[in-house]
């Protein structure tokens, strides 16, 4: 596999499920500032070649993503209106996390911590499931030939074509259709399930849940009108709807509501995720006490910092990983005495840990403003260091220097420097 394909495959497998949040979107002025930073960096960057090894692409991608995480955490702790509120960001609390998960997404930070509401889950939103016929895996129930079927959703219609050779068993055909559906990217996931007799069936599940009033189905599978395709569909049975999609149902302070999804917002302030039906009393959704919220916010920042330290240790056999460790841990070491006084302890290998009792004492003391100031300084310094690493992650990979820029200045930007990361076009050199 070429370096570029290997890098992209690693990125998709590792980070595609992380999702995006509002801190991944930026104003034009912010994008312009990033662009100017890139140009400024490129003007001084020497000419070099990458010493390609199997981990170079992964290392660069991991640096980019871990530093992005630090920047997002710092941004989330910087938009709450003043230093005294930076680490006092509201955090939602659910009395039963196994039934309902809650996140506060509102902007108001002066909401009364004692406010709460009750939610009782009657049933979850479910997807549509089509289940085919159980077939003996080694039999040949579908004759050789070319077949097709139509798959319709509420937005689009698709035609799927497949062929069966004389060597294809039932399982070969089922595996072929599963790959066809999963690779199509139509919002469906197909699996092969087995009964107690060893027979196999195709089960197709929609990624979407719930049905609106004007919908009869989330997807519908019908054979093409030719006799062979219709007969093949009768054998496979994947047009059979085993379970129709259904909406979630819940009581919000005693009033019944429903949702197409198990994740929804309440008053544009709380994002709730229903996990299972309630048993017994309703779940109470409110805010964590102020000191607990502060400790959790500090822990979130510390976790983001520790992730980049862990990354440098994971690639300890890479020559430049020591530079990444030195650069990032230098932020914590420069604030060592101040951080230690508020409960953040630095280990010899660069990790930070939080003493929640000592931190709580510091943020509730008469001198709490000083505590918030030093925590904010640490956050800003860490964010600045992460931003520099994010601009040029290739600065931390092994490379062969070819030529330095003119030390007298008057250098021009090198437009292809950033494409080394974005394209992962790595030279394989000795």
XYZ file of C-alpha atoms in Angstrom:
430
model
C 0.000 0.000 0.000
C 1.378 3.428 -0.951
C 2.140 5.941 1.818
C -0.783 8.199 0.901
C -3.330 5.361 0.963
C -1.909 4.017 4.202
C -2.126 7.458 5.858
C -5.691 8.105 4.763
C -6.791 4.623 5.787
C -5.307 5.130 9.251
C -7.043 8.502 9.587
C -10.439 7.088 8.602
C -10.128 4.051 10.860
C -8.907 6.026 13.879
C -10.618 9.405 13.791
C -13.685 9.225 11.528
C -15.984 8.399 14.474
C -14.810 11.316 16.619
C -17.263 13.685 14.989
C -17.178 17.464 14.842
C -18.262 20.117 17.302
C -18.876 23.838 17.105
C -15.259 24.581 17.950
C -14.211 22.966 14.657
C -15.933 25.790 12.762
C -14.241 29.153 12.417
C -14.856 32.726 11.344
C -13.161 34.178 8.274
C -10.821 36.148 10.519
C -9.731 32.984 12.321
C -9.101 31.144 9.053
C -7.133 34.138 7.787
C -5.000 34.045 10.936
C -4.272 30.333 10.420
C -3.336 31.010 6.803
C -0.969 33.806 7.849
C 0.644 31.480 10.405
C 1.180 28.862 7.708
C 2.771 31.406 5.367
C 4.994 32.742 8.153
C 6.127 29.210 9.057
C 6.824 28.295 5.440
C 8.988 31.345 4.878
C 11.473 30.094 7.453
C 11.141 26.335 6.855
C 14.230 24.632 5.424
C 14.108 22.317 2.449
C 13.960 18.719 3.622
C 12.989 15.191 2.706
C 11.003 12.870 4.920
C 12.703 9.723 6.168
C 9.781 7.448 5.460
C 8.937 4.629 7.847
C 5.667 2.870 8.553
C 4.838 5.203 11.450
C 5.640 8.601 9.940
C 2.185 9.199 8.487
C 0.439 7.963 11.614
C 2.653 10.081 13.858
C 1.887 13.263 11.915
C -1.839 12.559 11.831
C -1.901 11.812 15.564
C -0.096 15.087 16.314
C -2.594 17.012 14.201
C -5.621 15.415 15.876
C -4.320 15.526 19.459
C -3.387 19.190 19.155
C -6.801 19.906 17.615
C -8.348 18.315 20.689
C -6.314 20.608 22.958
C -7.387 23.660 20.945
C -11.053 22.648 21.133
C -10.901 22.142 24.898
C -9.164 25.498 25.321
C -11.796 27.163 23.121
C -14.616 25.639 25.153
C -13.076 27.090 28.313
C -12.544 30.511 26.763
C -16.030 31.519 25.590
C -17.748 31.726 28.972
C -17.214 35.426 29.643
C -14.162 36.250 31.734
C -11.314 34.510 33.511
C -13.394 33.846 36.614
C -15.850 31.833 34.504
C -13.335 30.030 32.275
C -13.166 26.914 34.436
C -16.646 27.360 35.910
C -18.341 26.247 32.694
C -21.651 24.563 33.479
C -21.677 20.760 33.320
C -24.918 18.807 33.151
C -25.491 15.942 35.537
C -27.761 12.926 35.191
C -28.828 11.006 38.272
C -28.707 7.805 36.183
C -26.035 7.893 33.462
C -26.896 4.333 32.424
C -30.401 5.450 31.422
C -29.878 9.027 30.198
C -26.656 10.891 29.384
C -26.833 14.671 29.571
C -24.664 17.519 28.263
C -25.182 21.222 28.787
C -24.872 22.993 25.424
C -26.338 26.337 26.448
C -24.412 29.588 26.459
C -25.702 31.061 29.721
C -23.300 30.535 32.610
C -25.360 32.352 35.243
C -28.075 29.690 35.414
C -29.025 28.584 38.926
C -27.195 25.340 39.769
C -30.217 24.123 41.730
C -32.509 23.992 38.676
C -33.393 20.513 37.396
C -36.045 18.538 35.514
C -37.160 14.900 35.447
C -37.183 12.535 32.465
C -38.722 9.063 32.332
C -37.935 6.904 29.288
C -40.854 4.792 28.105
C -39.135 3.303 25.071
C -36.193 4.065 22.805
C -36.244 5.081 19.164
C -35.436 2.059 17.012
C -34.171 1.578 13.452
C -35.820 -0.383 10.676
C -34.529 -3.941 10.363
C -34.946 -6.173 7.318
C -34.064 -9.811 7.856
C -33.649 -12.276 5.021
C -34.253 -16.010 4.878
C -31.931 -18.430 6.648
C -29.968 -20.398 4.049
C -27.567 -23.284 4.387
C -24.139 -21.732 3.758
C -22.739 -24.481 1.483
C -25.809 -24.937 -0.715
C -26.376 -23.375 -4.144
C -29.925 -22.029 -3.981
C -29.401 -19.202 -6.486
C -28.664 -20.167 -10.065
C -25.702 -18.541 -11.898
C -26.635 -15.288 -13.587
C -26.927 -11.536 -13.218
C -29.454 -10.034 -10.810
C -30.513 -6.653 -9.487
C -32.813 -5.050 -6.941
C -33.984 -1.536 -6.117
C -33.411 0.080 -2.722
C -35.454 3.186 -1.946
C -35.150 5.584 0.965
C -37.230 8.673 1.643
C -34.617 10.749 -0.167
C -33.231 8.632 -3.004
C -33.505 5.396 -4.955
C -30.636 3.089 -5.850
C -30.190 0.060 -8.101
C -27.882 -2.708 -6.901
C -26.523 -5.252 -9.355
C -24.740 -8.489 -8.536
C -23.751 -11.663 -10.303
C -23.624 -15.307 -9.208
C -21.198 -17.810 -10.662
C -21.427 -21.578 -10.624
C -18.929 -21.721 -7.777
C -20.811 -19.282 -5.517
C -22.452 -20.865 -2.490
C -25.280 -19.226 -0.567
C -22.769 -17.707 1.843
C -20.668 -16.353 -1.033
C -23.716 -14.577 -2.411
C -24.742 -13.257 1.011
C -21.232 -11.979 1.725
C -21.213 -10.288 -1.679
C -24.474 -8.463 -0.969
C -23.328 -7.427 2.505
C -20.199 -5.807 1.049
C -22.282 -4.185 -1.678
C -24.685 -2.565 0.810
C -22.068 -1.558 3.392
C -19.810 0.039 0.781
C -22.653 1.947 -0.878
C -22.916 4.558 1.883
C -26.715 4.740 1.788
C -27.279 4.868 5.554
C -27.676 1.113 6.020
C -25.560 -1.552 7.697
C -25.725 -5.221 6.730
C -24.608 -8.197 8.811
C -24.639 -11.977 8.470
C -26.496 -13.643 11.339
C -26.676 -17.333 12.200
C -29.462 -19.424 13.703
C -29.083 -22.412 16.027
C -28.951 -24.768 13.039
C -25.985 -23.043 11.425
C -27.979 -21.384 8.632
C -27.152 -17.801 7.661
C -29.360 -14.786 6.892
C -28.687 -11.188 5.879
C -29.849 -8.578 8.398
C -30.018 -4.970 7.192
C -30.358 -2.171 9.752
C -30.928 1.525 9.095
C -28.544 3.940 10.779
C -31.457 6.321 11.194
C -34.183 5.769 13.778
C -37.798 6.852 14.044
C -40.532 7.618 11.512
C -42.119 11.000 10.862
C -45.859 11.261 10.247
C -45.497 11.297 6.465
C -43.086 8.344 6.277
C -44.097 4.715 5.831
C -40.582 3.264 5.924
C -36.938 4.271 6.186
C -35.957 2.002 3.316
C -37.652 -0.432 0.985
C -36.082 -3.241 -1.039
C -37.815 -4.552 -4.160
C -36.501 -6.898 -6.856
C -36.150 -5.753 -10.429
C -39.181 -6.818 -12.509
C -37.358 -9.566 -14.426
C -38.304 -13.123 -13.341
C -34.757 -14.156 -12.355
C -34.267 -11.211 -9.997
C -37.685 -11.771 -8.440
C -36.898 -15.427 -7.832
C -33.493 -14.577 -6.318
C -35.197 -12.087 -3.997
C -37.629 -14.795 -2.877
C -34.659 -16.998 -1.983
C -32.721 -14.242 -0.168
C -35.775 -12.668 1.495
C -34.063 -9.342 2.251
C -37.212 -7.408 1.272
C -38.905 -8.675 4.447
C -39.269 -6.040 7.188
C -38.581 -7.686 10.536
C -38.957 -4.519 12.649
C -40.340 -1.150 11.587
C -38.611 1.968 12.855
C -40.216 3.640 15.860
C -39.854 6.931 17.725
C -38.643 7.324 21.278
C -41.225 8.121 23.927
C -40.477 9.837 27.225
C -42.044 11.912 29.953
C -40.538 15.350 30.577
C -41.693 16.575 33.969
C -44.729 14.316 33.579
C -45.644 15.472 30.046
C -45.350 12.938 27.240
C -43.010 13.708 24.324
C -41.491 11.762 21.443
C -38.446 12.089 19.209
C -37.217 10.530 15.983
C -33.848 9.949 17.627
C -32.545 8.891 21.009
C -30.470 12.095 21.081
C -32.270 15.434 21.214
C -32.092 18.857 22.871
C -34.276 20.386 25.546
C -34.778 24.177 25.340
C -31.575 24.443 23.276
C -29.693 24.063 26.543
C -29.420 20.334 27.320
C -28.542 17.537 24.916
C -29.988 14.258 26.177
C -29.129 10.764 24.951
C -31.559 8.023 25.923
C -29.778 4.727 26.565
C -32.433 2.397 27.967
C -35.980 2.365 29.308
C -36.485 3.722 32.800
C -37.009 1.250 35.621
C -38.548 2.726 38.716
C -38.151 6.456 39.315
C -37.506 9.126 36.702
C -33.978 10.388 35.979
C -33.161 13.847 37.298
C -31.234 16.167 34.961
C -29.522 19.213 36.449
C -26.119 20.785 36.999
C -23.082 19.562 38.837
C -22.134 21.651 41.886
C -19.778 24.510 41.033
C -16.653 22.966 42.560
C -17.287 19.611 40.851
C -17.820 21.352 37.504
C -14.551 23.252 37.896
C -12.677 20.037 38.739
C -14.193 18.268 35.710
C -13.264 21.158 33.397
C -9.699 21.147 34.695
C -9.585 17.351 34.275
C -10.731 17.722 30.651
C -7.840 20.086 29.938
C -5.379 17.809 31.762
C -6.632 14.781 29.799
C -6.074 16.619 26.501
C -2.534 17.497 27.630
C -1.824 13.931 28.792
C -3.000 12.555 25.438
C -0.270 14.427 23.577
C 2.299 13.288 26.175
C 1.099 9.695 25.750
C 1.452 10.118 21.994
C 5.118 11.067 22.325
C 5.738 8.021 24.523
C 3.908 5.742 22.069
C 6.344 6.797 19.348
C 9.416 6.717 21.570
C 11.307 4.827 18.864
C 10.829 7.799 16.530
C 13.738 10.202 16.711
C 11.678 13.400 16.820
C 9.109 12.164 19.374
C 11.480 13.356 22.099
C 11.153 16.862 20.674
C 7.376 16.651 20.860
C 7.607 15.480 24.474
C 10.045 18.255 25.326
C 7.964 20.987 23.672
C 4.625 19.995 25.199
C 5.853 19.067 28.678
C 7.778 22.362 28.831
C 4.433 24.133 29.180
C 3.586 22.186 32.347
C 7.141 22.446 33.696
C 7.163 26.233 33.279
C 4.064 26.399 35.518
C 5.176 23.604 37.839
C 5.182 25.471 41.155
C 1.893 27.266 40.523
C 0.110 24.132 39.285
C 1.318 22.089 42.233
C -0.147 24.649 44.637
C -3.654 24.087 43.209
C -3.528 20.296 43.032
C -2.010 19.595 39.596
C 0.972 17.306 40.053
C 3.604 16.722 37.364
C 5.294 13.315 37.094
C 8.839 12.717 35.902
C 7.627 11.395 32.549
C 5.589 14.535 31.860
C 2.058 13.511 32.849
C -0.242 15.688 34.939
C -2.622 14.361 37.593
C -5.349 16.214 39.487
C -5.775 16.146 43.254
C -9.465 17.067 43.331
C -9.514 17.791 47.064
C -6.623 20.243 46.848
C -8.078 21.797 43.695
C -11.477 22.228 45.358
C -9.850 23.935 48.340
C -8.006 26.304 45.985
C -11.027 27.313 43.893
C -13.246 27.870 46.934
C -10.697 29.820 48.983
C -10.714 33.635 49.326
C -7.760 33.686 46.885
C -9.646 31.730 44.214
C -9.120 34.504 41.660
C -5.368 33.841 41.735
C -6.068 30.138 41.166
C -8.193 30.885 38.111
C -5.557 33.251 36.750
C -2.788 30.637 36.835
C -5.069 27.920 35.424
C -6.003 30.294 32.634
C -2.335 31.082 31.949
C -1.573 27.368 31.709
C -4.536 26.848 29.358
C -3.459 29.728 27.094
C 0.187 28.633 26.952
C -0.814 25.046 26.185
C -3.200 26.228 23.483
C -0.495 28.389 21.883
C 1.984 25.488 21.852
C -0.660 23.133 20.411
C -1.509 25.674 17.702
C 2.145 25.845 16.601
C 2.389 22.055 16.462
C -0.881 21.860 14.528
C 0.362 24.322 11.891
C 3.346 22.105 11.043
C 3.097 18.556 12.471
C 5.822 17.470 10.043
C 8.231 19.462 12.217
C 8.263 16.480 14.592
C 8.927 13.637 12.135
C 12.320 12.312 11.051
C 13.630 14.161 8.015
C 16.789 14.847 6.066
C 17.671 18.537 5.832
C 18.714 19.516 2.317
C 19.157 23.283 2.590
C 18.449 26.085 5.073
C 16.676 29.289 4.108
C 18.676 32.496 3.726
C 19.462 33.585 7.314
C 19.413 37.227 6.167
C 15.643 37.011 5.656
C 13.719 38.136 2.564
C 12.537 34.574 2.050
C 9.474 33.587 0.054
C 6.721 31.249 1.240
C 7.084 27.649 0.117
C 3.616 26.635 -1.043
C 4.265 22.911 -0.999
C 5.401 22.577 2.619
C 1.879 22.099 4.002
C 0.968 19.696 1.194
C 3.564 17.306 2.585
C 1.169 16.722 5.473
C -2.131 17.071 3.628
C -1.067 14.665 0.908
C 1.359 12.505 2.871
C 3.575 12.339 -0.213
C 6.547 10.956 1.674
C 9.832 10.233 -0.110
C 11.269 6.796 0.580
C 14.987 7.457 0.928
C 17.855 5.625 2.515
